[in-house]
mmCIF file of C-alpha atoms in Angstrom:
data_model
loop_
_atom_site.group_PDB
_atom_site.id
_atom_site.type_symbol
_atom_site.label_atom_id
_atom_site.label_comp_id
_atom_site.label_asym_id
_atom_site.label_seq_id
_atom_site.Cartn_x
_atom_site.Cartn_y
_atom_site.Cartn_z
ATOM 1 C CA UNK A 1 82.663 122.035 77.729
ATOM 2 C CA UNK A 2 83.220 119.220 80.316
ATOM 3 C CA UNK A 3 86.110 120.036 82.815
ATOM 4 C CA UNK A 4 88.900 117.453 82.702
ATOM 5 C CA UNK A 5 91.151 116.670 85.467
ATOM 6 C CA UNK A 6 94.501 118.354 85.359
ATOM 7 C CA UNK A 7 96.262 115.325 84.476
ATOM 8 C CA UNK A 8 94.149 114.988 81.424
ATOM 9 C CA UNK A 9 95.159 118.348 79.941
ATOM 10 C CA UNK A 10 98.509 117.672 78.106
ATOM 11 C CA UNK A 11 98.917 121.561 77.280
ATOM 12 C CA UNK A 12 99.587 121.972 81.084
ATOM 13 C CA UNK A 13 102.623 119.770 81.112
ATOM 14 C CA UNK A 14 105.048 122.447 79.715
ATOM 15 C CA UNK A 15 108.167 120.457 80.732
ATOM 16 C CA UNK A 16 107.181 117.404 78.555
ATOM 17 C CA UNK A 17 105.617 119.797 75.731
ATOM 18 C CA UNK A 18 108.973 121.739 75.426
ATOM 19 C CA UNK A 19 111.021 118.830 75.744
ATOM 20 C CA UNK A 20 111.252 117.510 72.404
ATOM 21 C CA UNK A 21 114.302 119.240 71.117
ATOM 22 C CA UNK A 22 116.519 117.297 73.516
ATOM 23 C CA UNK A 23 117.613 115.110 70.225
ATOM 24 C CA UNK A 24 116.412 116.894 67.123
ATOM 25 C CA UNK A 25 118.259 114.574 64.831
ATOM 26 C CA UNK A 26 116.899 111.416 66.465
ATOM 27 C CA UNK A 27 113.369 113.022 66.355
ATOM 28 C CA UNK A 28 113.529 114.021 62.595
ATOM 29 C CA UNK A 29 115.002 110.771 61.634
ATOM 30 C CA UNK A 30 112.529 108.278 63.453
ATOM 31 C CA UNK A 31 109.145 110.246 63.200
ATOM 32 C CA UNK A 32 107.249 109.146 60.219
ATOM 33 C CA UNK A 33 105.796 111.634 57.612
ATOM 34 C CA UNK A 34 102.230 112.101 56.888
ATOM 35 C CA UNK A 35 100.015 110.115 54.449
ATOM 36 C CA UNK A 36 100.419 112.052 50.865
ATOM 37 C CA UNK A 37 96.561 111.602 50.720
ATOM 38 C CA UNK A 38 96.203 113.902 53.769
ATOM 39 C CA UNK A 39 98.523 116.574 52.438
ATOM 40 C CA UNK A 40 96.975 116.470 49.014
ATOM 41 C CA UNK A 41 93.301 116.729 50.660
ATOM 42 C CA UNK A 42 94.322 119.757 52.963
ATOM 43 C CA UNK A 43 96.140 121.546 50.267
ATOM 44 C CA UNK A 44 93.356 121.150 47.687
ATOM 45 C CA UNK A 45 90.691 122.211 50.421
ATOM 46 C CA UNK A 46 92.369 125.557 51.471
ATOM 47 C CA UNK A 47 91.489 128.670 49.612
ATOM 48 C CA UNK A 48 95.275 129.687 48.711
ATOM 49 C CA UNK A 49 98.965 128.438 49.717
ATOM 50 C CA UNK A 50 99.807 130.799 52.782
ATOM 51 C CA UNK A 51 100.395 128.099 55.485
ATOM 52 C CA UNK A 52 100.819 128.404 59.280
ATOM 53 C CA UNK A 53 102.393 125.405 61.063
ATOM 54 C CA UNK A 54 101.768 125.310 64.766
ATOM 55 C CA UNK A 55 104.183 123.445 66.781
ATOM 56 C CA UNK A 56 106.261 122.750 63.578
ATOM 57 C CA UNK A 57 108.902 120.923 65.452
ATOM 58 C CA UNK A 58 111.810 119.635 62.926
ATOM 59 C CA UNK A 59 109.621 120.535 60.050
ATOM 60 C CA UNK A 60 108.642 116.802 58.876
ATOM 61 C CA UNK A 61 105.151 117.956 57.763
ATOM 62 C CA UNK A 62 106.383 121.379 56.954
ATOM 63 C CA UNK A 63 108.479 120.032 54.242
ATOM 64 C CA UNK A 64 105.656 117.998 52.800
ATOM 65 C CA UNK A 65 103.551 120.928 52.631
ATOM 66 C CA UNK A 66 106.157 122.766 50.830
ATOM 67 C CA UNK A 67 106.717 120.032 48.529
ATOM 68 C CA UNK A 68 102.989 120.486 47.458
ATOM 69 C CA UNK A 69 103.397 124.158 46.689
ATOM 70 C CA UNK A 70 102.689 126.002 50.111
ATOM 71 C CA UNK A 71 104.447 128.987 51.492
ATOM 72 C CA UNK A 72 104.859 127.733 55.282
ATOM 73 C CA UNK A 73 105.451 129.794 58.313
ATOM 74 C CA UNK A 74 106.232 127.968 61.410
ATOM 75 C CA UNK A 75 105.589 128.450 65.160
ATOM 76 C CA UNK A 76 107.619 126.532 67.578
ATOM 77 C CA UNK A 77 108.145 126.930 71.531
ATOM 78 C CA UNK A 78 111.484 125.010 71.429
ATOM 79 C CA UNK A 79 114.384 126.846 70.009
ATOM 80 C CA UNK A 80 116.439 123.813 69.107
ATOM 81 C CA UNK A 81 113.553 122.324 66.983
ATOM 82 C CA UNK A 82 112.771 125.814 65.532
ATOM 83 C CA UNK A 83 116.627 125.839 64.258
ATOM 84 C CA UNK A 84 116.499 122.706 62.840
ATOM 85 C CA UNK A 85 113.368 123.205 60.902
ATOM 86 C CA UNK A 86 114.968 126.369 59.303
ATOM 87 C CA UNK A 87 117.640 124.207 57.940
ATOM 88 C CA UNK A 88 114.773 123.322 55.397
ATOM 89 C CA UNK A 89 114.439 126.758 54.452
ATOM 90 C CA UNK A 90 111.392 127.363 56.539
ATOM 91 C CA UNK A 91 110.988 130.492 58.408
ATOM 92 C CA UNK A 92 110.049 129.694 62.022
ATOM 93 C CA UNK A 93 109.127 132.166 65.033
ATOM 94 C CA UNK A 94 109.792 130.826 68.436
ATOM 95 C CA UNK A 95 106.851 131.141 70.735
ATOM 96 C CA UNK A 96 103.861 129.322 72.239
ATOM 97 C CA UNK A 97 100.832 129.494 69.838
ATOM 98 C CA UNK A 98 99.025 131.316 72.523
ATOM 99 C CA UNK A 99 101.707 133.735 73.075
ATOM 100 C CA UNK A 100 102.781 134.218 69.387
ATOM 101 C CA UNK A 101 102.136 137.616 67.900
ATOM 102 C CA UNK A 102 100.632 137.359 64.230
ATOM 103 C CA UNK A 103 101.038 141.120 63.618
ATOM 104 C CA UNK A 104 98.262 141.223 61.262
ATOM 105 C CA UNK A 105 99.221 138.427 58.957
ATOM 106 C CA UNK A 106 96.381 136.112 57.763
ATOM 107 C CA UNK A 107 96.621 132.411 56.397
ATOM 108 C CA UNK A 108 94.904 130.211 53.955
ATOM 109 C CA UNK A 109 95.823 126.945 56.082
ATOM 110 C CA UNK A 110 96.618 126.402 59.639
ATOM 111 C CA UNK A 111 98.134 122.974 60.551
ATOM 112 C CA UNK A 112 99.174 121.385 63.460
ATOM 113 C CA UNK A 113 101.095 117.772 63.041
ATOM 114 C CA UNK A 114 101.499 115.950 66.528
ATOM 115 C CA UNK A 115 101.086 119.329 68.396
ATOM 116 C CA UNK A 116 97.762 120.546 69.019
ATOM 117 C CA UNK A 117 97.301 118.723 72.326
ATOM 118 C CA UNK A 118 99.955 121.107 73.784
ATOM 119 C CA UNK A 119 97.916 124.002 72.820
ATOM 120 C CA UNK A 120 94.975 125.399 75.119
ATOM 121 C CA UNK A 121 91.953 123.917 73.337
ATOM 122 C CA UNK A 122 89.822 127.264 73.527
ATOM 123 C CA UNK A 123 92.521 129.964 73.519
ATOM 124 C CA UNK A 124 94.071 128.013 70.483
ATOM 125 C CA UNK A 125 90.716 127.817 68.664
ATOM 126 C CA UNK A 126 90.115 131.505 69.559
ATOM 127 C CA UNK A 127 93.451 132.558 67.974
ATOM 128 C CA UNK A 128 93.142 130.112 64.896
ATOM 129 C CA UNK A 129 90.097 131.920 63.949
ATOM 130 C CA UNK A 130 91.681 135.013 64.363
ATOM 131 C CA UNK A 131 94.507 134.457 61.908
ATOM 132 C CA UNK A 132 92.552 132.443 59.148
ATOM 133 C CA UNK A 133 91.271 134.216 56.246
ATOM 134 C CA UNK A 134 87.453 133.534 55.761
ATOM 135 C CA UNK A 135 87.409 130.145 54.047
ATOM 136 C CA UNK A 136 90.519 129.352 55.519
ATOM 137 C CA UNK A 137 91.184 125.880 56.677
ATOM 138 C CA UNK A 138 92.062 124.768 60.335
ATOM 139 C CA UNK A 139 93.566 121.294 60.215
ATOM 140 C CA UNK A 140 95.233 119.074 63.084
ATOM 141 C CA UNK A 141 96.418 115.581 63.033
ATOM 142 C CA UNK A 142 98.300 112.718 64.600
ATOM 143 C CA UNK A 143 99.752 109.507 64.129
ATOM 144 C CA UNK A 144 98.318 106.722 66.215
ATOM 145 C CA UNK A 145 100.683 103.625 66.274
ATOM 146 C CA UNK A 146 99.073 100.476 67.719
ATOM 147 C CA UNK A 147 101.968 98.127 68.243
ATOM 148 C CA UNK A 148 101.513 94.490 69.305
ATOM 149 C CA UNK A 149 100.171 94.336 72.794
ATOM 150 C CA UNK A 150 103.396 92.667 74.055
ATOM 151 C CA UNK A 151 105.347 95.872 73.102
ATOM 152 C CA UNK A 152 102.879 98.412 74.145
ATOM 153 C CA UNK A 153 102.477 96.538 77.436
ATOM 154 C CA UNK A 154 106.002 96.204 77.891
ATOM 155 C CA UNK A 155 106.440 99.777 77.639
ATOM 156 C CA UNK A 156 103.862 100.582 79.983
ATOM 157 C CA UNK A 157 105.120 98.244 82.538
ATOM 158 C CA UNK A 158 108.486 99.620 82.430
ATOM 159 C CA UNK A 159 107.365 103.217 82.344
ATOM 160 C CA UNK A 160 105.137 102.954 85.525
ATOM 161 C CA UNK A 161 107.871 100.827 87.284
ATOM 162 C CA UNK A 162 110.691 103.328 86.382
ATOM 163 C CA UNK A 163 108.864 106.633 86.323
ATOM 164 C CA UNK A 164 106.137 106.009 89.080
ATOM 165 C CA UNK A 165 105.472 109.793 89.674
ATOM 166 C CA UNK A 166 104.777 110.694 86.007
ATOM 167 C CA UNK A 167 101.436 112.545 85.097
ATOM 168 C CA UNK A 168 98.823 109.816 83.887
ATOM 169 C CA UNK A 169 98.466 111.845 80.767
ATOM 170 C CA UNK A 170 101.878 110.774 79.723
ATOM 171 C CA UNK A 171 102.028 107.459 80.735
ATOM 172 C CA UNK A 172 100.470 105.855 77.562
ATOM 173 C CA UNK A 173 102.709 107.171 74.550
ATOM 174 C CA UNK A 174 102.685 105.681 72.094
ATOM 175 C CA UNK A 175 98.857 104.721 72.291
ATOM 176 C CA UNK A 176 97.996 101.183 71.830
ATOM 177 C CA UNK A 177 94.657 102.143 70.093
ATOM 178 C CA UNK A 178 93.090 104.875 68.141
ATOM 179 C CA UNK A 179 90.060 104.623 70.465
ATOM 180 C CA UNK A 180 92.400 106.086 73.260
ATOM 181 C CA UNK A 181 92.370 109.461 71.347
ATOM 182 C CA UNK A 182 88.581 109.677 71.608
ATOM 183 C CA UNK A 183 88.662 111.910 74.779
ATOM 184 C CA UNK A 184 91.469 114.095 73.333
ATOM 185 C CA UNK A 185 89.330 114.698 70.107
ATOM 186 C CA UNK A 186 86.314 115.381 72.140
ATOM 187 C CA UNK A 187 88.090 118.168 74.184
ATOM 188 C CA UNK A 188 89.526 119.735 70.849
ATOM 189 C CA UNK A 189 86.072 119.645 69.087
ATOM 190 C CA UNK A 190 84.447 121.243 72.173
ATOM 191 C CA UNK A 191 87.088 124.055 72.362
ATOM 192 C CA UNK A 192 86.314 124.896 68.750
ATOM 193 C CA UNK A 193 82.747 125.037 69.374
ATOM 194 C CA UNK A 194 82.917 127.164 72.577
ATOM 195 C CA UNK A 195 85.473 129.528 70.916
ATOM 196 C CA UNK A 196 83.138 130.118 67.879
ATOM 197 C CA UNK A 197 84.432 131.413 64.538
ATOM 198 C CA UNK A 198 84.977 128.061 62.873
ATOM 199 C CA UNK A 199 82.467 125.688 61.429
ATOM 200 C CA UNK A 200 81.575 122.273 62.656
ATOM 201 C CA UNK A 201 84.628 120.255 62.933
ATOM 202 C CA UNK A 202 85.081 117.245 60.518
ATOM 203 C CA UNK A 203 87.350 113.999 61.190
ATOM 204 C CA UNK A 204 89.248 111.782 58.771
ATOM 205 C CA UNK A 205 91.307 108.672 59.209
ATOM 206 C CA UNK A 206 94.128 107.166 57.173
ATOM 207 C CA UNK A 207 95.226 103.703 57.897
ATOM 208 C CA UNK A 208 98.758 102.261 56.956
ATOM 209 C CA UNK A 209 101.340 100.362 58.767
ATOM 210 C CA UNK A 210 105.014 100.108 59.239
ATOM 211 C CA UNK A 211 107.612 97.237 59.847
ATOM 212 C CA UNK A 212 110.002 98.036 62.672
ATOM 213 C CA UNK A 213 113.246 96.241 63.905
ATOM 214 C CA UNK A 214 114.170 96.270 67.295
ATOM 215 C CA UNK A 215 116.840 99.018 67.033
ATOM 216 C CA UNK A 216 114.526 101.070 64.843
ATOM 217 C CA UNK A 217 111.673 100.845 67.476
ATOM 218 C CA UNK A 218 113.919 101.883 70.373
ATOM 219 C CA UNK A 219 115.492 104.572 68.464
ATOM 220 C CA UNK A 220 112.036 106.045 68.159
ATOM 221 C CA UNK A 221 110.615 105.622 71.695
ATOM 222 C CA UNK A 222 112.717 108.474 73.265
ATOM 223 C CA UNK A 223 111.149 111.057 70.974
ATOM 224 C CA UNK A 224 107.595 110.403 72.650
ATOM 225 C CA UNK A 225 106.400 113.017 75.284
ATOM 226 C CA UNK A 226 106.454 110.296 77.829
ATOM 227 C CA UNK A 227 110.365 109.926 77.607
ATOM 228 C CA UNK A 228 111.964 113.059 76.431
ATOM 229 C CA UNK A 229 111.998 114.509 79.637
ATOM 230 C CA UNK A 230 113.030 111.239 81.737
ATOM 231 C CA UNK A 231 116.597 111.180 82.877
ATOM 232 C CA UNK A 232 118.856 108.692 81.193
ATOM 233 C CA UNK A 233 119.150 106.045 83.686
ATOM 234 C CA UNK A 234 115.252 105.232 84.007
ATOM 235 C CA UNK A 235 114.987 105.751 80.322
ATOM 236 C CA UNK A 236 117.709 103.401 79.481
ATOM 237 C CA UNK A 237 115.893 100.752 81.975
ATOM 238 C CA UNK A 238 112.928 101.220 80.098
ATOM 239 C CA UNK A 239 114.324 100.751 76.595
ATOM 240 C CA UNK A 240 115.965 97.758 77.729
ATOM 241 C CA UNK A 241 112.909 96.139 79.228
ATOM 242 C CA UNK A 242 110.947 96.893 75.932
ATOM 243 C CA UNK A 243 113.870 95.776 73.627
ATOM 244 C CA UNK A 244 114.018 92.153 75.588
ATOM 245 C CA UNK A 245 110.285 91.729 74.597
ATOM 246 C CA UNK A 246 110.844 92.555 70.848
ATOM 247 C CA UNK A 247 113.868 90.037 70.857
ATOM 248 C CA UNK A 248 111.461 87.394 72.051
ATOM 249 C CA UNK A 249 109.315 88.256 69.139
ATOM 250 C CA UNK A 250 111.977 87.803 66.668
ATOM 251 C CA UNK A 251 113.624 91.307 66.609
ATOM 252 C CA UNK A 252 111.044 92.794 64.400
ATOM 253 C CA UNK A 253 107.204 93.511 64.318
ATOM 254 C CA UNK A 254 104.595 95.441 62.236
ATOM 255 C CA UNK A 255 102.752 98.387 63.513
ATOM 256 C CA UNK A 256 99.368 99.665 62.186
ATOM 257 C CA UNK A 257 99.088 103.464 62.255
ATOM 258 C CA UNK A 258 95.908 105.382 61.976
ATOM 259 C CA UNK A 259 96.595 109.110 61.060
ATOM 260 C CA UNK A 260 93.739 111.029 62.579
ATOM 261 C CA UNK A 261 92.774 114.567 61.324
ATOM 262 C CA UNK A 262 90.246 116.995 62.260
ATOM 263 C CA UNK A 263 89.379 119.924 60.068
ATOM 264 C CA UNK A 264 87.123 123.124 60.345
ATOM 265 C CA UNK A 265 86.546 125.989 57.867
ATOM 266 C CA UNK A 266 86.693 129.644 59.169
ATOM 267 C CA UNK A 267 83.317 130.984 58.965
#
């Protein structure tokens, strides 16, 4: 597996990784759900309904898997997000996945929405193979928004101006192109192959789009890992700069999304 510079390893930035619970209501309100086609495919491909959700967050994807008939157990390092997810009737245990104790439990489906990049790619893959039953399905997935270039450029310019010392790995969230996830996908799939126990990973993509007003986009931006840990004053300056650009576009825009998924079967 190629060695990546430390700033390209998101799982090492624990301050950002465990900062998403700073405003759980905003996170749950503004983050989009996952394409029903993805949920249906994973449920159908798994050998059973026992599901482990890594980095469950506020339970956005867990609620979708529950509605599809799965019994979900969540693992979440942020107590604030774990408490929110429990409001949906999901059992959640507070820990990083690497430190979590499965206590002999095994699962048919292991999922991770918007979170696997915070997990060590090799240690996480080893543990995933340990907790999945033979034939069980490992599946991780992300939304990749591609806002108009004016909006994305405004965010990056403002972020670099007001948070100049931020790690490079945090400076381009949300991403402007699904191609920017290529290195992340490579790192994860290399980790699977090095760890062993899981079959050859497969990739799937789901294209969709969502219209945002200025206020809706600015409401969501503080939930991204690039901003959750930033102090209020520079964060407000960033939002103001982005908001001014959106105002100049008529106050609304449409963002194409690609939901990217990687799956592998426990051998």
